[in-house]
């Protein structure tokens, strides 16, 4: 293939996204703090325009200087603005392909294609859909996946509603839209009733609010107003969550063959993952609290070679009924099987689980220091029941099992329980720890380290019965 560059649309799209997502919010924040009629405002706007000019120039040079050649043997890449970098990647180092696009790129018939390499590195291009198809057909035959003739799965209103409690990114985006809507509605209402909307800056408004808080008689009313606003924002956010999640996960499709699995979803920002089965290290069955109440879960897979600064898991199914998990594994991930969790923390350790999480020294010191600065910091003690509850969840759901084929560990992450299933060959070390007090109760802490691109990836369960400690220590021998 001749030397070529990313599609020119990528330069436009990258510049637009950078300005929209980073610099427009910073400009809005700066103007809101100093005020629209402040004498510094023109200088802030001038600096903003200069910065946009720099971004456009830098983005163009970055796009223009990135060239690549792809043939049957290797991928040759040249890139860099201030310093040129050259990379020659053998084709046999490519282990998976990820394709995605947005609504704008779909209009112009182009896609993002990312090639994940053995060792965790990644290279990406923006090509026409015709070129992407040619590359998959002619060069990456070994990891090409056949697309079955099967209708994409459509989630119902209940599934989208439940997912709204698990997608933090979409919720924050919806909250941002909610704040914007409420601010606009309040401004228009004040103009309608004839109230003057002053031109005070954000800093002046914050100082005025601080003065009001010093009056104890008005604190309760301010708290009530704040709680009402939070509830209003949350309600509007969850209303907006449905279309956001619909555009994100609509047309979801999971397919597989003997060598790889294929995941595809999205309307505005369509994503497509090709994952060789031999590169899947472990499976995660994730149960956020709300999903667990209704009998649902999420499924992710850990791909060998992921770098530390990237997410370690790829979403295979954003929501699925718990009673259908085994069927999904039998259809698409035959190398994994659900295992019964035989070993759980001893009953007498429940107090230790609850108190150790609640009364950590760093939490106590934080409250003491903040209380010297403001008496209201003592209200943080209302969080003690929350920490006690989280400790109880950790005791209740922590569990472990291991046999000649699989190691399964279930742990708690916040309000979610995660069941991790991995093959024995990916277990690096196993260790046990026992204090003098634990010896009398015949319990130990169990830890397992997995092979990973991170410096360390260790999972542990505390206060398990020590009767299987010997077998656990010999597990990787």
CSV table of C-alpha atoms in Angstrom, one decimal:
chain,number,residue,atom,x,y,z
A,1,UNK,CA,0.0,0.0,0.0
A,2,UNK,CA,1.3,3.5,-0.9
A,3,UNK,CA,2.2,6.0,1.7
A,4,UNK,CA,-0.8,7.8,2.9
A,5,UNK,CA,-2.4,10.0,5.7
A,6,UNK,CA,-5.5,9.8,7.8
A,7,UNK,CA,-8.7,11.1,6.2
A,8,UNK,CA,-8.8,15.0,6.2
A,9,UNK,CA,-12.0,14.7,8.2
A,10,UNK,CA,-9.9,13.5,11.1
A,11,UNK,CA,-8.1,16.9,11.3
A,12,UNK,CA,-11.4,18.8,11.3
A,13,UNK,CA,-13.0,16.4,13.8
A,14,UNK,CA,-10.0,16.4,16.2
A,15,UNK,CA,-9.8,20.2,16.2
A,16,UNK,CA,-13.5,20.6,16.8
A,17,UNK,CA,-13.6,18.0,19.6
A,18,UNK,CA,-10.6,19.6,21.4
A,19,UNK,CA,-12.1,23.1,21.3
A,20,UNK,CA,-15.6,22.0,22.2
A,21,UNK,CA,-14.6,19.6,25.1
A,22,UNK,CA,-11.8,21.5,26.7
A,23,UNK,CA,-11.5,25.2,25.8
A,24,UNK,CA,-15.1,26.3,25.5
A,25,UNK,CA,-15.9,25.0,29.0
A,26,UNK,CA,-12.7,26.8,30.3
A,27,UNK,CA,-13.8,30.0,28.6
A,28,UNK,CA,-17.3,29.8,30.1
A,29,UNK,CA,-15.8,29.1,33.6
A,30,UNK,CA,-13.4,32.1,33.3
A,31,UNK,CA,-16.1,34.5,32.1
A,32,UNK,CA,-18.6,33.3,34.8
A,33,UNK,CA,-16.0,33.9,37.5
A,34,UNK,CA,-14.9,37.4,36.5
A,35,UNK,CA,-18.2,38.5,35.0
A,36,UNK,CA,-19.2,39.5,31.5
A,37,UNK,CA,-18.5,43.2,32.0
A,38,UNK,CA,-15.2,42.9,33.8
A,39,UNK,CA,-12.3,44.8,32.2
A,40,UNK,CA,-10.3,41.6,32.1
A,41,UNK,CA,-13.0,39.8,30.0
A,42,UNK,CA,-11.7,41.1,26.5
A,43,UNK,CA,-8.2,39.8,27.4
A,44,UNK,CA,-9.5,36.4,28.4
A,45,UNK,CA,-11.4,36.2,25.1
A,46,UNK,CA,-8.3,37.3,23.1
A,47,UNK,CA,-6.2,34.6,24.8
A,48,UNK,CA,-8.9,32.1,23.9
A,49,UNK,CA,-8.8,33.1,20.2
A,50,UNK,CA,-5.0,32.9,20.2
A,51,UNK,CA,-5.2,29.4,21.8
A,52,UNK,CA,-7.7,28.2,19.2
A,53,UNK,CA,-5.3,29.4,16.4
A,54,UNK,CA,-2.5,27.5,18.0
A,55,UNK,CA,-4.7,24.3,18.3
A,56,UNK,CA,-5.7,24.5,14.6
A,57,UNK,CA,-2.1,24.9,13.5
A,58,UNK,CA,-0.8,22.2,15.7
A,59,UNK,CA,-3.6,19.8,14.7
A,60,UNK,CA,-2.9,20.4,11.0
A,61,UNK,CA,0.8,19.7,11.4
A,62,UNK,CA,0.1,16.6,13.5
A,63,UNK,CA,-2.3,15.3,10.8
A,64,UNK,CA,0.0,16.2,7.9
A,65,UNK,CA,3.1,14.7,9.4
A,66,UNK,CA,1.5,11.4,10.3
A,67,UNK,CA,2.0,9.0,7.4
A,68,UNK,CA,1.9,5.2,7.2
A,69,UNK,CA,2.3,2.2,4.9
A,70,UNK,CA,0.6,-1.2,5.4
A,71,UNK,CA,1.6,-4.3,3.5
A,72,UNK,CA,1.6,-8.0,4.0
A,73,UNK,CA,4.7,-8.0,6.3
A,74,UNK,CA,4.7,-4.8,8.4
A,75,UNK,CA,3.2,-1.4,9.2
A,76,UNK,CA,5.5,1.6,8.8
A,77,UNK,CA,4.5,4.8,10.6
A,78,UNK,CA,6.0,8.2,10.6
A,79,UNK,CA,4.6,10.9,12.9
A,80,UNK,CA,5.5,14.0,15.0
A,81,UNK,CA,5.4,17.8,14.9
A,82,UNK,CA,8.5,19.0,16.6
A,83,UNK,CA,10.4,15.7,16.3
A,84,UNK,CA,9.8,12.9,13.8
A,85,UNK,CA,9.3,9.4,15.1
A,86,UNK,CA,9.5,6.3,13.0
A,87,UNK,CA,8.0,2.9,13.9
A,88,UNK,CA,8.1,-0.4,12.0
A,89,UNK,CA,5.6,-3.0,13.4
A,90,UNK,CA,5.5,-6.6,12.1
A,91,UNK,CA,2.0,-7.7,11.1
A,92,UNK,CA,2.3,-10.8,13.3
A,93,UNK,CA,2.3,-8.5,16.4
A,94,UNK,CA,-1.3,-7.4,15.8
A,95,UNK,CA,-3.6,-9.3,18.0
A,96,UNK,CA,-7.0,-7.5,17.7
A,97,UNK,CA,-8.8,-4.9,15.6
A,98,UNK,CA,-11.2,-2.3,16.9
A,99,UNK,CA,-13.4,-0.3,14.6
A,100,UNK,CA,-15.5,2.7,15.6
A,101,UNK,CA,-17.1,5.7,14.0
A,102,UNK,CA,-19.3,8.8,14.7
A,103,UNK,CA,-22.3,10.2,13.0
A,104,UNK,CA,-20.1,12.7,11.1
A,105,UNK,CA,-17.7,10.0,10.0
A,106,UNK,CA,-20.5,7.7,8.9
A,107,UNK,CA,-21.8,10.4,6.6
A,108,UNK,CA,-18.4,10.6,4.9
A,109,UNK,CA,-18.1,6.8,4.9
A,110,UNK,CA,-14.9,6.6,7.0
A,111,UNK,CA,-14.0,4.8,10.2
A,112,UNK,CA,-11.5,4.7,13.0
A,113,UNK,CA,-9.5,1.5,13.1
A,114,UNK,CA,-7.3,0.6,16.1
A,115,UNK,CA,-4.8,-2.2,16.0
A,116,UNK,CA,-3.8,-3.6,19.4
A,117,UNK,CA,-0.4,-5.1,19.5
A,118,UNK,CA,1.1,-7.9,21.6
A,119,UNK,CA,2.6,-6.1,24.6
A,120,UNK,CA,-0.1,-3.6,25.1
A,121,UNK,CA,0.8,-0.9,22.5
A,122,UNK,CA,-1.8,0.4,20.1
A,123,UNK,CA,-1.8,2.2,16.7
A,124,UNK,CA,-4.8,3.8,15.0
A,125,UNK,CA,-5.8,5.2,11.6
A,126,UNK,CA,-8.8,6.9,10.1
A,127,UNK,CA,-9.6,5.3,6.7
A,128,UNK,CA,-12.5,5.0,4.3
A,129,UNK,CA,-14.7,2.0,4.9
A,130,UNK,CA,-13.5,0.5,1.6
A,131,UNK,CA,-9.9,0.6,2.8
A,132,UNK,CA,-10.8,-0.9,6.2
A,133,UNK,CA,-12.6,-3.8,4.4
A,134,UNK,CA,-9.6,-4.3,2.1
A,135,UNK,CA,-7.1,-4.3,5.0
A,136,UNK,CA,-9.2,-6.9,6.9
A,137,UNK,CA,-9.6,-9.1,3.9
A,138,UNK,CA,-6.1,-9.0,2.5
A,139,UNK,CA,-3.8,-8.5,5.5
A,140,UNK,CA,-5.5,-9.5,8.8
A,141,UNK,CA,-7.0,-12.8,7.7
A,142,UNK,CA,-6.0,-14.6,10.8
A,143,UNK,CA,-8.2,-12.4,13.1
A,144,UNK,CA,-11.0,-11.7,10.6
A,145,UNK,CA,-14.4,-12.6,12.0
A,146,UNK,CA,-17.4,-13.7,10.0
A,147,UNK,CA,-20.5,-11.6,10.7
A,148,UNK,CA,-23.5,-13.9,11.3
A,149,UNK,CA,-26.8,-13.1,9.7
A,150,UNK,CA,-28.5,-12.3,12.9
A,151,UNK,CA,-30.6,-9.3,14.0
A,152,UNK,CA,-28.9,-7.1,16.5
A,153,UNK,CA,-30.3,-7.3,20.1
A,154,UNK,CA,-32.5,-4.4,21.2
A,155,UNK,CA,-32.7,-3.5,24.9
A,156,UNK,CA,-36.0,-2.6,26.4
A,157,UNK,CA,-37.0,0.4,28.5
A,158,UNK,CA,-36.3,-1.6,31.7
A,159,UNK,CA,-32.8,-2.4,30.6
A,160,UNK,CA,-32.0,1.1,29.6
A,161,UNK,CA,-33.4,2.4,32.9
A,162,UNK,CA,-31.2,0.0,34.9
A,163,UNK,CA,-28.1,0.9,32.9
A,164,UNK,CA,-28.7,4.5,33.8
A,165,UNK,CA,-27.6,3.6,37.3
A,166,UNK,CA,-24.3,2.1,36.1
A,167,UNK,CA,-23.0,4.5,33.5
A,168,UNK,CA,-21.3,7.3,35.4
A,169,UNK,CA,-20.1,9.1,32.3
A,170,UNK,CA,-23.5,9.3,30.7
A,171,UNK,CA,-25.0,10.4,34.1
A,172,UNK,CA,-22.5,13.3,34.5
A,173,UNK,CA,-23.2,14.4,30.9
A,174,UNK,CA,-26.9,14.4,31.6
A,175,UNK,CA,-26.3,16.3,34.8
A,176,UNK,CA,-24.4,19.0,32.9
A,177,UNK,CA,-27.4,19.3,30.5
A,178,UNK,CA,-29.7,19.5,33.4
A,179,UNK,CA,-27.8,22.3,35.1
A,180,UNK,CA,-27.8,24.2,31.8
A,181,UNK,CA,-31.6,23.7,31.4
A,182,UNK,CA,-32.4,24.8,34.9
A,183,UNK,CA,-30.1,27.9,34.7
A,184,UNK,CA,-31.7,28.9,31.5
A,185,UNK,CA,-35.3,28.3,32.8
A,186,UNK,CA,-34.5,30.3,36.0
A,187,UNK,CA,-33.0,33.2,34.0
A,188,UNK,CA,-36.1,33.4,31.7
A,189,UNK,CA,-38.5,33.1,34.7
A,190,UNK,CA,-36.8,36.1,36.5
A,191,UNK,CA,-37.0,38.1,33.3
A,192,UNK,CA,-40.7,37.2,32.9
A,193,UNK,CA,-41.6,38.4,36.4
A,194,UNK,CA,-39.6,41.6,35.9
A,195,UNK,CA,-36.8,40.8,38.3
A,196,UNK,CA,-33.4,42.2,37.3
A,197,UNK,CA,-30.7,39.6,36.7
A,198,UNK,CA,-27.6,41.3,38.0
A,199,UNK,CA,-24.2,41.1,36.3
A,200,UNK,CA,-22.3,40.0,39.3
A,201,UNK,CA,-19.5,37.6,38.7
A,202,UNK,CA,-19.4,34.1,39.9
A,203,UNK,CA,-16.8,35.0,42.6
A,204,UNK,CA,-19.0,37.8,43.9
A,205,UNK,CA,-22.0,35.4,44.0
A,206,UNK,CA,-19.9,32.8,46.0
A,207,UNK,CA,-18.9,35.5,48.5
A,208,UNK,CA,-22.5,36.5,49.0
A,209,UNK,CA,-23.5,32.9,49.6
A,210,UNK,CA,-20.7,32.5,52.1
A,211,UNK,CA,-22.0,35.5,54.0
A,212,UNK,CA,-25.5,34.0,54.1
A,213,UNK,CA,-24.2,30.7,55.5
A,214,UNK,CA,-22.7,32.5,58.5
A,215,UNK,CA,-26.3,33.2,59.6
A,216,UNK,CA,-27.5,30.0,61.4
A,217,UNK,CA,-31.2,30.9,60.9
A,218,UNK,CA,-30.9,30.6,57.2
A,219,UNK,CA,-28.7,27.4,56.9
A,220,UNK,CA,-31.7,25.0,57.1
A,221,UNK,CA,-33.5,26.9,54.3
A,222,UNK,CA,-30.3,26.8,52.1
A,223,UNK,CA,-29.9,23.1,52.8
A,224,UNK,CA,-33.5,22.5,51.7
A,225,UNK,CA,-33.0,24.5,48.5
A,226,UNK,CA,-29.8,22.7,47.8
A,227,UNK,CA,-31.4,19.3,48.3
A,228,UNK,CA,-34.4,20.3,46.1
A,229,UNK,CA,-32.0,21.4,43.3
A,230,UNK,CA,-30.0,18.2,43.5
A,231,UNK,CA,-33.2,16.2,43.2
A,232,UNK,CA,-34.5,18.3,40.3
A,233,UNK,CA,-31.1,17.9,38.5
A,234,UNK,CA,-31.1,14.1,39.2
A,235,UNK,CA,-34.7,13.7,37.9
A,236,UNK,CA,-34.0,15.7,34.7
A,237,UNK,CA,-30.7,13.8,34.3
A,238,UNK,CA,-32.3,10.4,34.4
A,239,UNK,CA,-34.9,11.6,31.9
A,240,UNK,CA,-32.1,12.6,29.6
A,241,UNK,CA,-30.2,9.4,30.3
A,242,UNK,CA,-32.6,7.2,28.2
A,243,UNK,CA,-31.8,8.9,24.8
A,244,UNK,CA,-28.1,9.0,25.7
A,245,UNK,CA,-28.0,5.3,26.5
A,246,UNK,CA,-30.2,4.5,23.5
A,247,UNK,CA,-27.7,6.2,21.1
A,248,UNK,CA,-24.8,4.5,22.9
A,249,UNK,CA,-26.0,0.9,23.1
A,250,UNK,CA,-28.7,0.6,20.4
A,251,UNK,CA,-28.1,-2.0,17.7
A,252,UNK,CA,-26.0,-4.1,20.2
A,253,UNK,CA,-24.7,-7.3,18.6
A,254,UNK,CA,-22.5,-10.0,20.0
A,255,UNK,CA,-21.2,-12.7,17.6
A,256,UNK,CA,-18.4,-15.2,17.6
A,257,UNK,CA,-16.6,-18.0,15.7
A,258,UNK,CA,-14.0,-20.5,16.8
A,259,UNK,CA,-11.2,-18.0,17.0
A,260,UNK,CA,-12.7,-14.7,18.0
A,261,UNK,CA,-15.7,-12.7,19.3
A,262,UNK,CA,-17.2,-9.6,17.8
A,263,UNK,CA,-19.0,-6.9,19.7
A,264,UNK,CA,-20.8,-4.0,18.0
A,265,UNK,CA,-23.1,-1.3,19.3
A,266,UNK,CA,-24.0,2.4,19.0
A,267,UNK,CA,-25.8,4.8,16.6
A,268,UNK,CA,-24.1,8.2,16.8
A,269,UNK,CA,-20.7,6.8,17.9
A,270,UNK,CA,-20.7,3.3,16.5
A,271,UNK,CA,-18.1,0.9,18.1
A,272,UNK,CA,-16.9,-2.5,16.9
A,273,UNK,CA,-14.5,-4.8,18.7
A,274,UNK,CA,-12.7,-7.9,17.3
A,275,UNK,CA,-11.1,-9.9,20.1
A,276,UNK,CA,-9.2,-13.2,19.5
A,277,UNK,CA,-10.3,-15.7,22.0
A,278,UNK,CA,-6.7,-16.8,22.7
A,279,UNK,CA,-6.0,-13.3,23.9
A,280,UNK,CA,-8.7,-13.2,26.6
A,281,UNK,CA,-7.1,-13.7,30.0
A,282,UNK,CA,-10.2,-13.5,32.3
A,283,UNK,CA,-13.9,-12.9,32.5
A,284,UNK,CA,-15.7,-10.5,34.8
A,285,UNK,CA,-19.3,-10.8,35.8
A,286,UNK,CA,-20.2,-7.4,37.3
A,287,UNK,CA,-23.3,-6.8,39.4
A,288,UNK,CA,-23.9,-3.2,40.4
A,289,UNK,CA,-26.3,-3.0,43.3
A,290,UNK,CA,-29.3,-1.9,41.3
A,291,UNK,CA,-28.8,-4.5,38.7
A,292,UNK,CA,-28.4,-7.2,41.3
A,293,UNK,CA,-31.7,-6.3,42.9
A,294,UNK,CA,-33.5,-7.0,39.6
A,295,UNK,CA,-31.4,-10.1,38.7
A,296,UNK,CA,-29.2,-8.5,36.0
A,297,UNK,CA,-25.4,-8.3,35.5
A,298,UNK,CA,-22.8,-7.0,33.0
A,299,UNK,CA,-20.0,-9.0,31.4
A,300,UNK,CA,-16.5,-7.8,30.5
A,301,UNK,CA,-13.4,-9.6,29.3
A,302,UNK,CA,-9.7,-8.8,30.1
A,303,UNK,CA,-7.5,-8.8,27.1
A,304,UNK,CA,-3.9,-9.9,27.4
A,305,UNK,CA,-1.5,-7.0,26.8
A,306,UNK,CA,-3.5,-4.1,28.0
A,307,UNK,CA,-1.5,-1.2,29.2
A,308,UNK,CA,-1.8,0.2,32.7
A,309,UNK,CA,-3.1,3.6,31.5
A,310,UNK,CA,-6.0,1.9,29.6
A,311,UNK,CA,-9.1,0.2,30.9
A,312,UNK,CA,-8.3,-3.5,31.6
A,313,UNK,CA,-11.7,-4.7,30.5
A,314,UNK,CA,-13.8,-4.6,27.3
A,315,UNK,CA,-17.6,-4.6,27.7
A,316,UNK,CA,-19.0,-7.7,26.1
A,317,UNK,CA,-22.6,-7.3,27.3
A,318,UNK,CA,-23.7,-4.1,29.1
A,319,UNK,CA,-26.7,-5.8,30.7
A,320,UNK,CA,-28.0,-9.4,30.8
A,321,UNK,CA,-30.2,-11.5,33.1
A,322,UNK,CA,-28.2,-13.5,35.5
A,323,UNK,CA,-30.0,-16.7,34.5
A,324,UNK,CA,-28.7,-16.2,30.9
A,325,UNK,CA,-25.0,-15.8,31.7
A,326,UNK,CA,-24.2,-19.5,31.3
A,327,UNK,CA,-26.0,-19.6,28.0
A,328,UNK,CA,-23.9,-16.6,26.7
A,329,UNK,CA,-20.7,-18.4,27.9
A,330,UNK,CA,-21.7,-21.6,26.1
A,331,UNK,CA,-22.5,-19.7,22.9
A,332,UNK,CA,-19.6,-17.2,22.7
A,333,UNK,CA,-17.0,-17.8,25.4
A,334,UNK,CA,-16.7,-21.6,25.7
A,335,UNK,CA,-13.3,-21.4,27.3
A,336,UNK,CA,-14.9,-20.1,30.5
A,337,UNK,CA,-17.4,-21.7,32.9
A,338,UNK,CA,-19.2,-20.5,36.0
A,339,UNK,CA,-17.8,-22.0,39.2
A,340,UNK,CA,-19.4,-22.5,42.6
A,341,UNK,CA,-17.8,-20.2,45.2
A,342,UNK,CA,-17.0,-22.6,48.1
A,343,UNK,CA,-14.8,-20.5,50.4
A,344,UNK,CA,-16.2,-17.5,52.2
A,345,UNK,CA,-15.1,-15.3,55.1
A,346,UNK,CA,-15.8,-16.8,58.5
A,347,UNK,CA,-18.9,-15.4,60.3
A,348,UNK,CA,-17.0,-13.9,63.2
A,349,UNK,CA,-15.0,-11.6,60.8
A,350,UNK,CA,-18.1,-9.5,60.0
A,351,UNK,CA,-17.2,-6.9,62.7
A,352,UNK,CA,-13.6,-6.7,61.4
A,353,UNK,CA,-14.9,-6.1,57.8
A,354,UNK,CA,-17.2,-3.3,58.9
A,355,UNK,CA,-15.0,-1.5,61.4
A,356,UNK,CA,-11.7,-1.7,59.4
A,357,UNK,CA,-13.3,0.1,56.5
A,358,UNK,CA,-15.1,2.7,58.6
A,359,UNK,CA,-12.4,3.7,61.1
A,360,UNK,CA,-9.4,4.0,59.0
A,361,UNK,CA,-6.8,6.5,60.3
A,362,UNK,CA,-6.9,8.7,57.2
A,363,UNK,CA,-10.7,9.2,57.5
A,364,UNK,CA,-10.4,10.1,61.2
A,365,UNK,CA,-7.6,12.5,60.7
A,366,UNK,CA,-9.4,14.2,57.7
A,367,UNK,CA,-12.5,14.8,59.9
A,368,UNK,CA,-10.4,16.2,62.8
A,369,UNK,CA,-8.4,18.6,60.6
A,370,UNK,CA,-11.5,19.8,58.7
A,371,UNK,CA,-13.4,20.3,62.0
A,372,UNK,CA,-10.7,22.8,63.1
A,373,UNK,CA,-11.4,24.8,59.9
A,374,UNK,CA,-15.2,24.6,60.1
A,375,UNK,CA,-17.6,23.2,62.6
A,376,UNK,CA,-19.8,21.9,59.7
A,377,UNK,CA,-17.1,19.3,58.9
A,378,UNK,CA,-18.5,17.2,61.8
A,379,UNK,CA,-21.5,16.5,59.6
A,380,UNK,CA,-19.2,14.1,57.8
A,381,UNK,CA,-19.8,11.7,60.6
A,382,UNK,CA,-23.2,11.0,59.1
A,383,UNK,CA,-21.3,8.9,56.6
A,384,UNK,CA,-20.4,6.3,59.2
A,385,UNK,CA,-23.5,4.1,58.5
A,386,UNK,CA,-22.5,4.2,54.8
A,387,UNK,CA,-19.0,2.9,55.5
A,388,UNK,CA,-20.4,0.3,57.9
A,389,UNK,CA,-22.8,-0.9,55.1
A,390,UNK,CA,-20.0,-1.1,52.5
A,391,UNK,CA,-18.0,-3.2,54.9
A,392,UNK,CA,-20.9,-5.5,55.4
A,393,UNK,CA,-21.3,-5.9,51.6
A,394,UNK,CA,-17.6,-6.7,51.3
A,395,UNK,CA,-18.0,-9.5,54.0
A,396,UNK,CA,-21.2,-10.8,52.5
A,397,UNK,CA,-20.1,-11.2,48.9
A,398,UNK,CA,-16.4,-11.9,49.1
A,399,UNK,CA,-15.6,-15.5,48.1
A,400,UNK,CA,-13.0,-17.7,46.4
A,401,UNK,CA,-12.7,-21.0,44.6
A,402,UNK,CA,-9.9,-22.8,42.7
A,403,UNK,CA,-9.5,-26.1,40.9
A,404,UNK,CA,-7.2,-27.6,38.2
A,405,UNK,CA,-8.7,-25.4,35.4
A,406,UNK,CA,-10.0,-22.1,36.8
A,407,UNK,CA,-9.5,-19.7,39.7
A,408,UNK,CA,-12.6,-17.7,40.6
A,409,UNK,CA,-12.6,-14.8,43.0
A,410,UNK,CA,-15.5,-12.5,43.9
A,411,UNK,CA,-14.8,-9.1,45.4
A,412,UNK,CA,-16.7,-5.9,46.1
A,413,UNK,CA,-15.9,-2.7,44.3
A,414,UNK,CA,-17.9,0.2,45.8
A,415,UNK,CA,-21.6,-1.0,45.5
A,416,UNK,CA,-20.8,-3.5,42.8
A,417,UNK,CA,-19.8,-7.2,43.2
A,418,UNK,CA,-17.3,-8.5,40.6
A,419,UNK,CA,-16.8,-12.2,39.9
A,420,UNK,CA,-13.5,-12.8,38.1
A,421,UNK,CA,-12.9,-16.1,36.4
A,422,UNK,CA,-9.4,-16.8,35.0
A,423,UNK,CA,-7.5,-19.9,33.8
A,424,UNK,CA,-4.9,-21.4,36.1
A,425,UNK,CA,-2.1,-20.6,33.6
A,426,UNK,CA,-2.6,-16.8,34.2
A,427,UNK,CA,-2.1,-17.1,38.0
A,428,UNK,CA,1.4,-15.7,38.8
A,429,UNK,CA,1.6,-16.2,42.6
A,430,UNK,CA,-0.6,-17.2,45.6
A,431,UNK,CA,0.1,-16.1,49.1
A,432,UNK,CA,-1.5,-16.3,52.6
A,433,UNK,CA,-1.1,-14.0,55.6
A,434,UNK,CA,-2.0,-14.8,59.2
A,435,UNK,CA,-1.7,-12.6,62.3
A,436,UNK,CA,-1.5,-13.9,65.9
A,437,UNK,CA,-5.1,-13.1,66.6
A,438,UNK,CA,-6.2,-14.8,63.3
A,439,UNK,CA,-4.4,-18.0,64.3
A,440,UNK,CA,-6.8,-18.6,67.2
A,441,UNK,CA,-9.7,-18.2,64.8
A,442,UNK,CA,-8.1,-20.5,62.2
A,443,UNK,CA,-8.4,-17.9,59.4
A,444,UNK,CA,-6.0,-16.3,57.0
A,445,UNK,CA,-5.9,-13.6,54.3
A,446,UNK,CA,-5.6,-15.1,50.8
A,447,UNK,CA,-4.1,-13.1,47.9
A,448,UNK,CA,-3.6,-14.0,44.2
A,449,UNK,CA,-1.5,-12.1,41.6
A,450,UNK,CA,-2.3,-12.4,37.9
A,451,UNK,CA,-0.1,-11.9,34.9
A,452,UNK,CA,-0.8,-8.3,33.8
A,453,UNK,CA,0.8,-5.3,32.0
A,454,UNK,CA,0.3,-3.4,35.3
A,455,UNK,CA,3.2,-3.3,37.7
A,456,UNK,CA,1.0,-5.4,40.1
A,457,UNK,CA,-2.5,-6.8,39.8
A,458,UNK,CA,-3.4,-8.5,43.1
A,459,UNK,CA,-6.8,-9.6,44.5
A,460,UNK,CA,-7.4,-10.7,48.0
A,461,UNK,CA,-10.0,-12.1,50.3
A,462,UNK,CA,-9.7,-11.6,54.1
A,463,UNK,CA,-10.5,-14.0,56.9
A,464,UNK,CA,-11.0,-17.1,54.9
A,465,UNK,CA,-10.8,-20.5,56.7
A,466,UNK,CA,-7.1,-21.6,56.7
A,467,UNK,CA,-7.9,-25.3,56.1
A,468,UNK,CA,-7.2,-25.0,52.4
A,469,UNK,CA,-4.2,-22.7,52.8
A,470,UNK,CA,-1.7,-25.4,51.9
A,471,UNK,CA,-3.5,-26.3,48.6
A,472,UNK,CA,-3.8,-22.6,47.8
A,473,UNK,CA,0.0,-22.0,48.2
A,474,UNK,CA,0.8,-24.9,46.0
A,475,UNK,CA,-1.7,-23.9,43.3
A,476,UNK,CA,0.8,-22.6,40.7
A,477,UNK,CA,3.3,-25.4,41.2
